[in-house]
PDB file of C-alpha atoms in Angstrom:
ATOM      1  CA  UNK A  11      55.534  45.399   1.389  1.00  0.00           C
ATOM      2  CA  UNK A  12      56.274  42.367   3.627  1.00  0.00           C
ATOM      3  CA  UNK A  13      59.685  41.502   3.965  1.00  0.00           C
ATOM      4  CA  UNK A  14      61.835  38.794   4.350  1.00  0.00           C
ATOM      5  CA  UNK A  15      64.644  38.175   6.118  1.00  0.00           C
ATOM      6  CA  UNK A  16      65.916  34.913   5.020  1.00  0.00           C
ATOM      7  CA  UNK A  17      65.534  33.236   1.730  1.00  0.00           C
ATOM      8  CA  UNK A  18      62.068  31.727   1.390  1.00  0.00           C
ATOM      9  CA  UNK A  19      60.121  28.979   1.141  1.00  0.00           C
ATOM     10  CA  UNK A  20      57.147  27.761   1.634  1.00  0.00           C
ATOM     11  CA  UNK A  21      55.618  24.721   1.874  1.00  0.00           C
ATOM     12  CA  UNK A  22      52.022  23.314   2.715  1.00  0.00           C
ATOM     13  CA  UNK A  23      50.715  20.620   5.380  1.00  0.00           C
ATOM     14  CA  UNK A  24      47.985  18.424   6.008  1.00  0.00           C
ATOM     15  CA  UNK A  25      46.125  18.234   9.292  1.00  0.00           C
ATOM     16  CA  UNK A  26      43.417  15.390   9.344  1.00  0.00           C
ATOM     17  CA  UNK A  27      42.848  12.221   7.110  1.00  0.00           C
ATOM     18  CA  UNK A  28      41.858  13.170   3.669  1.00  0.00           C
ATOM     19  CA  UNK A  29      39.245  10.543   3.911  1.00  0.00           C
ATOM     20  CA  UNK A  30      35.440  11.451   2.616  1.00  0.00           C
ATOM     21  CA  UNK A  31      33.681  13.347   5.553  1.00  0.00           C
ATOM     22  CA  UNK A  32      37.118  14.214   7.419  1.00  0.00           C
ATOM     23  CA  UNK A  33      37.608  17.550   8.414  1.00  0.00           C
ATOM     24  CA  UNK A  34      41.069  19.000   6.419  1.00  0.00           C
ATOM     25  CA  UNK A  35      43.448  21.435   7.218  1.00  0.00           C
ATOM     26  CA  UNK A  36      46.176  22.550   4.649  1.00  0.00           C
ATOM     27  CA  UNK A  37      48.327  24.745   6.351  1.00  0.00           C
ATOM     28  CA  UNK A  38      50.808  26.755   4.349  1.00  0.00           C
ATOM     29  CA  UNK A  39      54.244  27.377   6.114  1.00  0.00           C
ATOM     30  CA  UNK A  40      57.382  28.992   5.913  1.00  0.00           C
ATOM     31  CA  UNK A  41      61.117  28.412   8.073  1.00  0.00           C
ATOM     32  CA  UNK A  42      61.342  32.269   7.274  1.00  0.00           C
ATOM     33  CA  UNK A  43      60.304  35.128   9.750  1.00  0.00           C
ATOM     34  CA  UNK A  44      57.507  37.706   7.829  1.00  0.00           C
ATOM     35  CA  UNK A  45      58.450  41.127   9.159  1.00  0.00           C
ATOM     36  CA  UNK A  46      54.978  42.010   8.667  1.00  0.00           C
ATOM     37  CA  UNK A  47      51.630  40.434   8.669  1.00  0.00           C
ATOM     38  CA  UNK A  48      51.369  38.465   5.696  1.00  0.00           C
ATOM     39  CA  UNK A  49      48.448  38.086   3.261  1.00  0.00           C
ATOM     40  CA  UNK A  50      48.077  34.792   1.940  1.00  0.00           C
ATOM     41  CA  UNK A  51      46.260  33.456  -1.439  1.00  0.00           C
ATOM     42  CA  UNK A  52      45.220  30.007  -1.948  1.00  0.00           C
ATOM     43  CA  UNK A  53      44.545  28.137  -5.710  1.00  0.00           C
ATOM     44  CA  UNK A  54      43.463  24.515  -6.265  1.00  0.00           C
ATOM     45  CA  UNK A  55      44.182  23.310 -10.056  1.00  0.00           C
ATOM     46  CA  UNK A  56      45.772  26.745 -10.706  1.00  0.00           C
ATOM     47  CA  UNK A  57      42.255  28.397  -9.908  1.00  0.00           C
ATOM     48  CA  UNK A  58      42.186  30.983  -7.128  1.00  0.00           C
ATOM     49  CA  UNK A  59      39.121  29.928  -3.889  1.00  0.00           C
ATOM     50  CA  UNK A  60      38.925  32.797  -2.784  1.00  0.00           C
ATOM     51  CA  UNK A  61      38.356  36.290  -4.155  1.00  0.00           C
ATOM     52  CA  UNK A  62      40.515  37.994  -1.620  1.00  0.00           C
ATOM     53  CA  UNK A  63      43.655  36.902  -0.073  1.00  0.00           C
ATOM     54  CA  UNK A  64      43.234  35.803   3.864  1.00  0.00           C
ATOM     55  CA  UNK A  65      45.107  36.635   6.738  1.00  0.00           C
ATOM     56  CA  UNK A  66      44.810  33.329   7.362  1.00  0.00           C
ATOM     57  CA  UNK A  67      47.349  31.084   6.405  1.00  0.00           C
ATOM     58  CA  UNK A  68      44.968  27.690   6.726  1.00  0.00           C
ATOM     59  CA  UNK A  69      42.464  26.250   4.259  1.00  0.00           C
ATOM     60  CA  UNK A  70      39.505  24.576   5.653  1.00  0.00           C
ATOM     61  CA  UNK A  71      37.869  21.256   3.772  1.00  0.00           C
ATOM     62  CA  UNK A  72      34.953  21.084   5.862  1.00  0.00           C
ATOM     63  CA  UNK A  73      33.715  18.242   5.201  1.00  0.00           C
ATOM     64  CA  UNK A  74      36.402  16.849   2.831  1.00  0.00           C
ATOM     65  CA  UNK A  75      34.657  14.997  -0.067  1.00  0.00           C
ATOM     66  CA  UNK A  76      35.990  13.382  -3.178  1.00  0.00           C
ATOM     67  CA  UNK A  77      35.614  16.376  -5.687  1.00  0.00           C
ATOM     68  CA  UNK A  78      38.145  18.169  -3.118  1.00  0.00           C
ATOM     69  CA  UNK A  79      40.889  16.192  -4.639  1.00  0.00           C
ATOM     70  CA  UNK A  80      43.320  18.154  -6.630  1.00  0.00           C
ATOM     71  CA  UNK A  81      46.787  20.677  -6.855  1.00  0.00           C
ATOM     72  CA  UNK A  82      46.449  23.053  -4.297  1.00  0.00           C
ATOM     73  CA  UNK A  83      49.148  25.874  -3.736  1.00  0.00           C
ATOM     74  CA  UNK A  84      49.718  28.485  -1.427  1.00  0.00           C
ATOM     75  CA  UNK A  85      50.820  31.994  -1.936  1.00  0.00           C
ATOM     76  CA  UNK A  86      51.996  35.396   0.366  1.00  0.00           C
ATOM     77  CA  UNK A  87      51.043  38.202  -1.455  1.00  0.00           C
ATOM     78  CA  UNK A  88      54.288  40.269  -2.325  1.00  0.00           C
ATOM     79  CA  UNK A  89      56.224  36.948  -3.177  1.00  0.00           C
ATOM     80  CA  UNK A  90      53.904  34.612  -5.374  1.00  0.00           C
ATOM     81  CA  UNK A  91      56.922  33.658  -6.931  1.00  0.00           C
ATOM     82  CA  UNK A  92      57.712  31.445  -4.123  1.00  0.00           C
ATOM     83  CA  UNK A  93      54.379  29.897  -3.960  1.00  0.00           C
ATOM     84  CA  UNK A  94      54.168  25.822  -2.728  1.00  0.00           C
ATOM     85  CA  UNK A  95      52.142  22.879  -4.381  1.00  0.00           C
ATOM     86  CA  UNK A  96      50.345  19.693  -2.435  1.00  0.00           C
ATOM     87  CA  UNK A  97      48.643  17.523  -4.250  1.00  0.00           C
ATOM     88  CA  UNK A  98      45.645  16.064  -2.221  1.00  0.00           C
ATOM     89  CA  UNK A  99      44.491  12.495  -2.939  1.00  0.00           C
ATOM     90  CA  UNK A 100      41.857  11.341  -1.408  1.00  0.00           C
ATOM     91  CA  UNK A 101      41.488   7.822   0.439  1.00  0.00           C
ATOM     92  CA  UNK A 102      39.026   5.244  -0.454  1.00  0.00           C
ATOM     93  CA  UNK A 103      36.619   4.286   1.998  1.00  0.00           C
ATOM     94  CA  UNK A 104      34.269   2.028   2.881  1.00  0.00           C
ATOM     95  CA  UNK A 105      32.677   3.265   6.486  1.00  0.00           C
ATOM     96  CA  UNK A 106      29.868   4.942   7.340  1.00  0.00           C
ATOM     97  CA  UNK A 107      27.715   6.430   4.884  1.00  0.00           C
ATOM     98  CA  UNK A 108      27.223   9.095   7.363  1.00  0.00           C
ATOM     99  CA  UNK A 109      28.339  10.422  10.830  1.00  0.00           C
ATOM    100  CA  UNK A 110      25.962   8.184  12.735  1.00  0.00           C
ATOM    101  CA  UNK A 111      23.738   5.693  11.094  1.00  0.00           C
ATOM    102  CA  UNK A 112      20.992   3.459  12.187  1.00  0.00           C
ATOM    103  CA  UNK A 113      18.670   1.675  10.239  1.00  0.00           C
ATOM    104  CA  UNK A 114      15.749  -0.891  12.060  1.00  0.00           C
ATOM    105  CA  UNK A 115      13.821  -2.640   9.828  1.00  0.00           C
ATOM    106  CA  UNK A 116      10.370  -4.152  11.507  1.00  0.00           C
ATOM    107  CA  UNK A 117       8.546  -7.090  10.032  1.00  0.00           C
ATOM    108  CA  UNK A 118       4.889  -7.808  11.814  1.00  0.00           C
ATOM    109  CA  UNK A 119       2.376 -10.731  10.578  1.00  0.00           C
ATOM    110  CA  UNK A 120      -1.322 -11.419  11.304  1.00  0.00           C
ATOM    111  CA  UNK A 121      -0.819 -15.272  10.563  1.00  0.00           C
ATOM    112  CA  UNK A 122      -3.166 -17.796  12.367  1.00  0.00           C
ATOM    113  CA  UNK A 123      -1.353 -19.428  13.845  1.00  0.00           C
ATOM    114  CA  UNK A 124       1.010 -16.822  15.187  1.00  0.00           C
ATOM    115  CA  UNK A 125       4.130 -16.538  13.792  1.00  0.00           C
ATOM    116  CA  UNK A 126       6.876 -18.213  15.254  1.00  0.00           C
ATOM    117  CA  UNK A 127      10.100 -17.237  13.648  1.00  0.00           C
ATOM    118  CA  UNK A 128      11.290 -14.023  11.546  1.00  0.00           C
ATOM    119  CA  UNK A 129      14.239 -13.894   9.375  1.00  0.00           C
ATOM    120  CA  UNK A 130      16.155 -11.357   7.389  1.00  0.00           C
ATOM    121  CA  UNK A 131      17.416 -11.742   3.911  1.00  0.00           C
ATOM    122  CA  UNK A 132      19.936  -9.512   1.598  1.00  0.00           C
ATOM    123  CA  UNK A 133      19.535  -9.476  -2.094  1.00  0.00           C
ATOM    124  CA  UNK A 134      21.863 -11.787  -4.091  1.00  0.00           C
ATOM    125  CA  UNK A 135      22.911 -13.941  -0.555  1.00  0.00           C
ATOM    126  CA  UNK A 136      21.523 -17.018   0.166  1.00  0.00           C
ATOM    127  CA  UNK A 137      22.004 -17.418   3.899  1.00  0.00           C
ATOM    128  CA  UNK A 138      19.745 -15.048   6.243  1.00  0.00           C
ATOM    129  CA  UNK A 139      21.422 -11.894   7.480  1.00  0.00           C
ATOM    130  CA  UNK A 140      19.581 -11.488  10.785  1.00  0.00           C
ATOM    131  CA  UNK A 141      17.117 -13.464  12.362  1.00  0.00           C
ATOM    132  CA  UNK A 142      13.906 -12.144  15.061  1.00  0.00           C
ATOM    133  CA  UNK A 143      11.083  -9.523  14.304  1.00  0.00           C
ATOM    134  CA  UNK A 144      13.480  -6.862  13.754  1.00  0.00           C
ATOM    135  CA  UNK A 145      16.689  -6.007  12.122  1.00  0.00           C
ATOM    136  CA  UNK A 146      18.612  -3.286  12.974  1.00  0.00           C
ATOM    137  CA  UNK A 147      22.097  -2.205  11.466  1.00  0.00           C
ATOM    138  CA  UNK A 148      23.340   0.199  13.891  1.00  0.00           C
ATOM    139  CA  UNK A 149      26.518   1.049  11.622  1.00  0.00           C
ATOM    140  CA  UNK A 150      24.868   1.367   7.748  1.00  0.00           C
ATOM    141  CA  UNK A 151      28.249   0.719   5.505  1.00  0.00           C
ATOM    142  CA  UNK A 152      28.254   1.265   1.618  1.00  0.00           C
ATOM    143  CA  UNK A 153      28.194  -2.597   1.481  1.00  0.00           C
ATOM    144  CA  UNK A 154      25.083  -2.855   2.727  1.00  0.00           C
ATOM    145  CA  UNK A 155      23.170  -0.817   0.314  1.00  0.00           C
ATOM    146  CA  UNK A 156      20.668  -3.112  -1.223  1.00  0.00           C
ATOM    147  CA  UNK A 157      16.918  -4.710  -1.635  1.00  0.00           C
ATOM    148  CA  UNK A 158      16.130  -6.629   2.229  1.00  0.00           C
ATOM    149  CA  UNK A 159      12.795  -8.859   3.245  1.00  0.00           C
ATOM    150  CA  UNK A 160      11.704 -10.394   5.547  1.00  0.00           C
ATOM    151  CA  UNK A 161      10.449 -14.228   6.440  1.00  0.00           C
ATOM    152  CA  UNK A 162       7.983 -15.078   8.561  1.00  0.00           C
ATOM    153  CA  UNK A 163       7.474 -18.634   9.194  1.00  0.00           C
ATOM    154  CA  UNK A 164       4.682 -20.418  11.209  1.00  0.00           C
ATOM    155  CA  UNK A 165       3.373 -23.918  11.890  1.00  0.00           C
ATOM    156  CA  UNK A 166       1.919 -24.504   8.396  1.00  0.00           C
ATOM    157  CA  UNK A 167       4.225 -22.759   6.081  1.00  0.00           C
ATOM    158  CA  UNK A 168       5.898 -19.358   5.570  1.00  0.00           C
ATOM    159  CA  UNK A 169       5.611 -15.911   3.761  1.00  0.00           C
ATOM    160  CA  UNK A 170       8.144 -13.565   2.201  1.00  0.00           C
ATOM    161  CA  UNK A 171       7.922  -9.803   1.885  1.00  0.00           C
ATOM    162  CA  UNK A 172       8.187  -7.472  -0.733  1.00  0.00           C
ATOM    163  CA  UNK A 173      11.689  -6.320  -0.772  1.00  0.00           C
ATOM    164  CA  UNK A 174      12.526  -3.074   0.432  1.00  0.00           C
ATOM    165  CA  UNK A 175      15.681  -1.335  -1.161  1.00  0.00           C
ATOM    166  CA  UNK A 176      18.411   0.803   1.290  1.00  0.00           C
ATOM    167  CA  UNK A 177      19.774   3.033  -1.272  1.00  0.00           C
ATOM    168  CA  UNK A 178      22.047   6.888  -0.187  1.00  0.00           C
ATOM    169  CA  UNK A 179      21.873   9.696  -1.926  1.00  0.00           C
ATOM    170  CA  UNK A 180      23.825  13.212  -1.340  1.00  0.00           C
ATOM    171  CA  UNK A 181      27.951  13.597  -0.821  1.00  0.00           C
ATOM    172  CA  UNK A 182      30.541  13.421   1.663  1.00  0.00           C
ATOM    173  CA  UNK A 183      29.161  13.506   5.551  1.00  0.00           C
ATOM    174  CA  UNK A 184      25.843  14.457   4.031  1.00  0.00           C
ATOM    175  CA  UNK A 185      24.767  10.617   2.867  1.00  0.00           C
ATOM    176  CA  UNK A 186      21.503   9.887   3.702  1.00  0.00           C
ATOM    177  CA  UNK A 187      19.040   6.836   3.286  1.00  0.00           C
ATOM    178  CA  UNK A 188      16.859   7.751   0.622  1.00  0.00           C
ATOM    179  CA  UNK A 189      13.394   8.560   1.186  1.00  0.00           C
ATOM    180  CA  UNK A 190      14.849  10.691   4.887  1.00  0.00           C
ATOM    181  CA  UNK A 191      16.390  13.354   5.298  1.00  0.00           C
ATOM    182  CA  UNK A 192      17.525  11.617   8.448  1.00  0.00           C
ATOM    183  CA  UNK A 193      20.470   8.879   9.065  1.00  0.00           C
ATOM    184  CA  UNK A 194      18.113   6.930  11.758  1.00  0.00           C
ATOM    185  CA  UNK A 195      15.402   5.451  10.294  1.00  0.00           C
ATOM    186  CA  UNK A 196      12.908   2.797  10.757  1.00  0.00           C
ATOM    187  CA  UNK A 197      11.345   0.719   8.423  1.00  0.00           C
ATOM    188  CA  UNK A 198       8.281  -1.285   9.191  1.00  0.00           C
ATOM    189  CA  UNK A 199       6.829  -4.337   7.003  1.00  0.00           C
ATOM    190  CA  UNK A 200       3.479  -5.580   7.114  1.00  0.00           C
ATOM    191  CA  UNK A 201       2.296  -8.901   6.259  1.00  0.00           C
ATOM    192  CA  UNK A 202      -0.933  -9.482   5.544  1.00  0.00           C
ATOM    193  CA  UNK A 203      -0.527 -13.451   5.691  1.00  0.00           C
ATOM    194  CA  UNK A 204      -1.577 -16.150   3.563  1.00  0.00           C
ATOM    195  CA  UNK A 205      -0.438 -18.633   6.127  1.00  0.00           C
ATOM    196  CA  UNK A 206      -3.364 -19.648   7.410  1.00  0.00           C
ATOM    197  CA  UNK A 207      -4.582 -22.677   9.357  1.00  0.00           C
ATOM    198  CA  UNK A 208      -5.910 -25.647   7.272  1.00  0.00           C
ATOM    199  CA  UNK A 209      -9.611 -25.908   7.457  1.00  0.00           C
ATOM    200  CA  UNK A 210     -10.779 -28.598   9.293  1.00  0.00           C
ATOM    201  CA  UNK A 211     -12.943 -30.930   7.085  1.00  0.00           C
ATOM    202  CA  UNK A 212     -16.718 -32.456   8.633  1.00  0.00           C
ATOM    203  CA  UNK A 213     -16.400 -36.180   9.348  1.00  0.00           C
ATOM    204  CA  UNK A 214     -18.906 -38.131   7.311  1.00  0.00           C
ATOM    205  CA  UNK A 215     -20.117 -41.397   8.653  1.00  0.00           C
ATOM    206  CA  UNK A 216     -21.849 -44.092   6.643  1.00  0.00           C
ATOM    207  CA  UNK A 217     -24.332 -46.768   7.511  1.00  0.00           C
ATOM    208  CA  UNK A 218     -24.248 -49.724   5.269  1.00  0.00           C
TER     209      UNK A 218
END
């Protein structure tokens, strides 16, 4: 049986930021010296994780997502009497969907004439986000989930593009645009354009 040699207590610590896709370490600790190797047992909610007790008197959260938040409490097996609570609550965020994200969005046109200008536009704002044949978002935030399209504009009028939405799907560090099981994607748009040049009508002359 381990012994101790002072009176106990025990108390748990967080290493890391307990922000979504974080790596977390509760550590549980005591001021006390454990005359033998101690066996520790960890709960969250009152529900033991693991079905044996560890040698190991850390808990990993690898990667730490929202569902992670909770009443944890560590135990050394012997004295669960003197076992110590942390509540973990979690930080809102709004970062990086995902560990590195990229997103390039292409728009291309066959216009006659050429096309002269591209520009970007967000569902719901009215100014252009981005402006040139293509877009790229090299840091893809929660806020900029949404339904993009592209303008392209010529010497006798412009055309708009069917919108294309940026949605995520998954949890914590494993976000991912939808339709990829990737974080860097790219996202071409084709335009076959109505912006054409205006026929030229035949000059008629008339003799009176």
């Amino acid at each position: 049986k381990i012994g101790l040699v002072c009176k106990a207590y025990l108390q748990v610590e967080i290493v890391g930021a307990a922000t979504e896709g974080n790596d977390v370490r509760l550590v549980c600790k005591t001021s006390c010296y454990l005359s033998s190797s101690p066996t520790y047992s960890w709960k969250k909610n009152g529900e033991p994780l693991e079905k044996e007790p560890t040698k190991n008197n850390e808990l990993l959260l690898h990667p730490v997502s929202r569902e992670d938040g909770g009443r944890y409490s560590c135990a050394v097996k012997g004295h669960e009497d003197l076992s110590s609570i942390f509540q973990l609550h979690m930080m809102k965020i709004d970062q990086c969907v995902c560990s590195i994200c990229s997103v390039t969005l292409s728009c291309s046109s066959d216009a006659n004439p050429p096309v002269k200008n591209y520009t970007w536009f967000k569902e719901n704002i009215a100014s252009p986000v981005a402006a040139g044949q293509n877009y790229t978002i090299t840091i893809f935030t929660s806020a900029q989930v949404g339904l993009y399209s592209c303008q392209a504009r010529n010497e006798v009028g412009l055309q708009n593009s069917t919108a294309v939405p940026l949605t995520v799907h998954g949890s914590g560090a494993d976000l991912f645009l939808s339709g990829s099981d990737q974080c860097s994607v790219s996202i071409n748009l084709v335009l076959k354009s109505r912006i054409v040049s205006p026929q030229r009508l035949p000059l008629c002359f008339y003799m009176q």
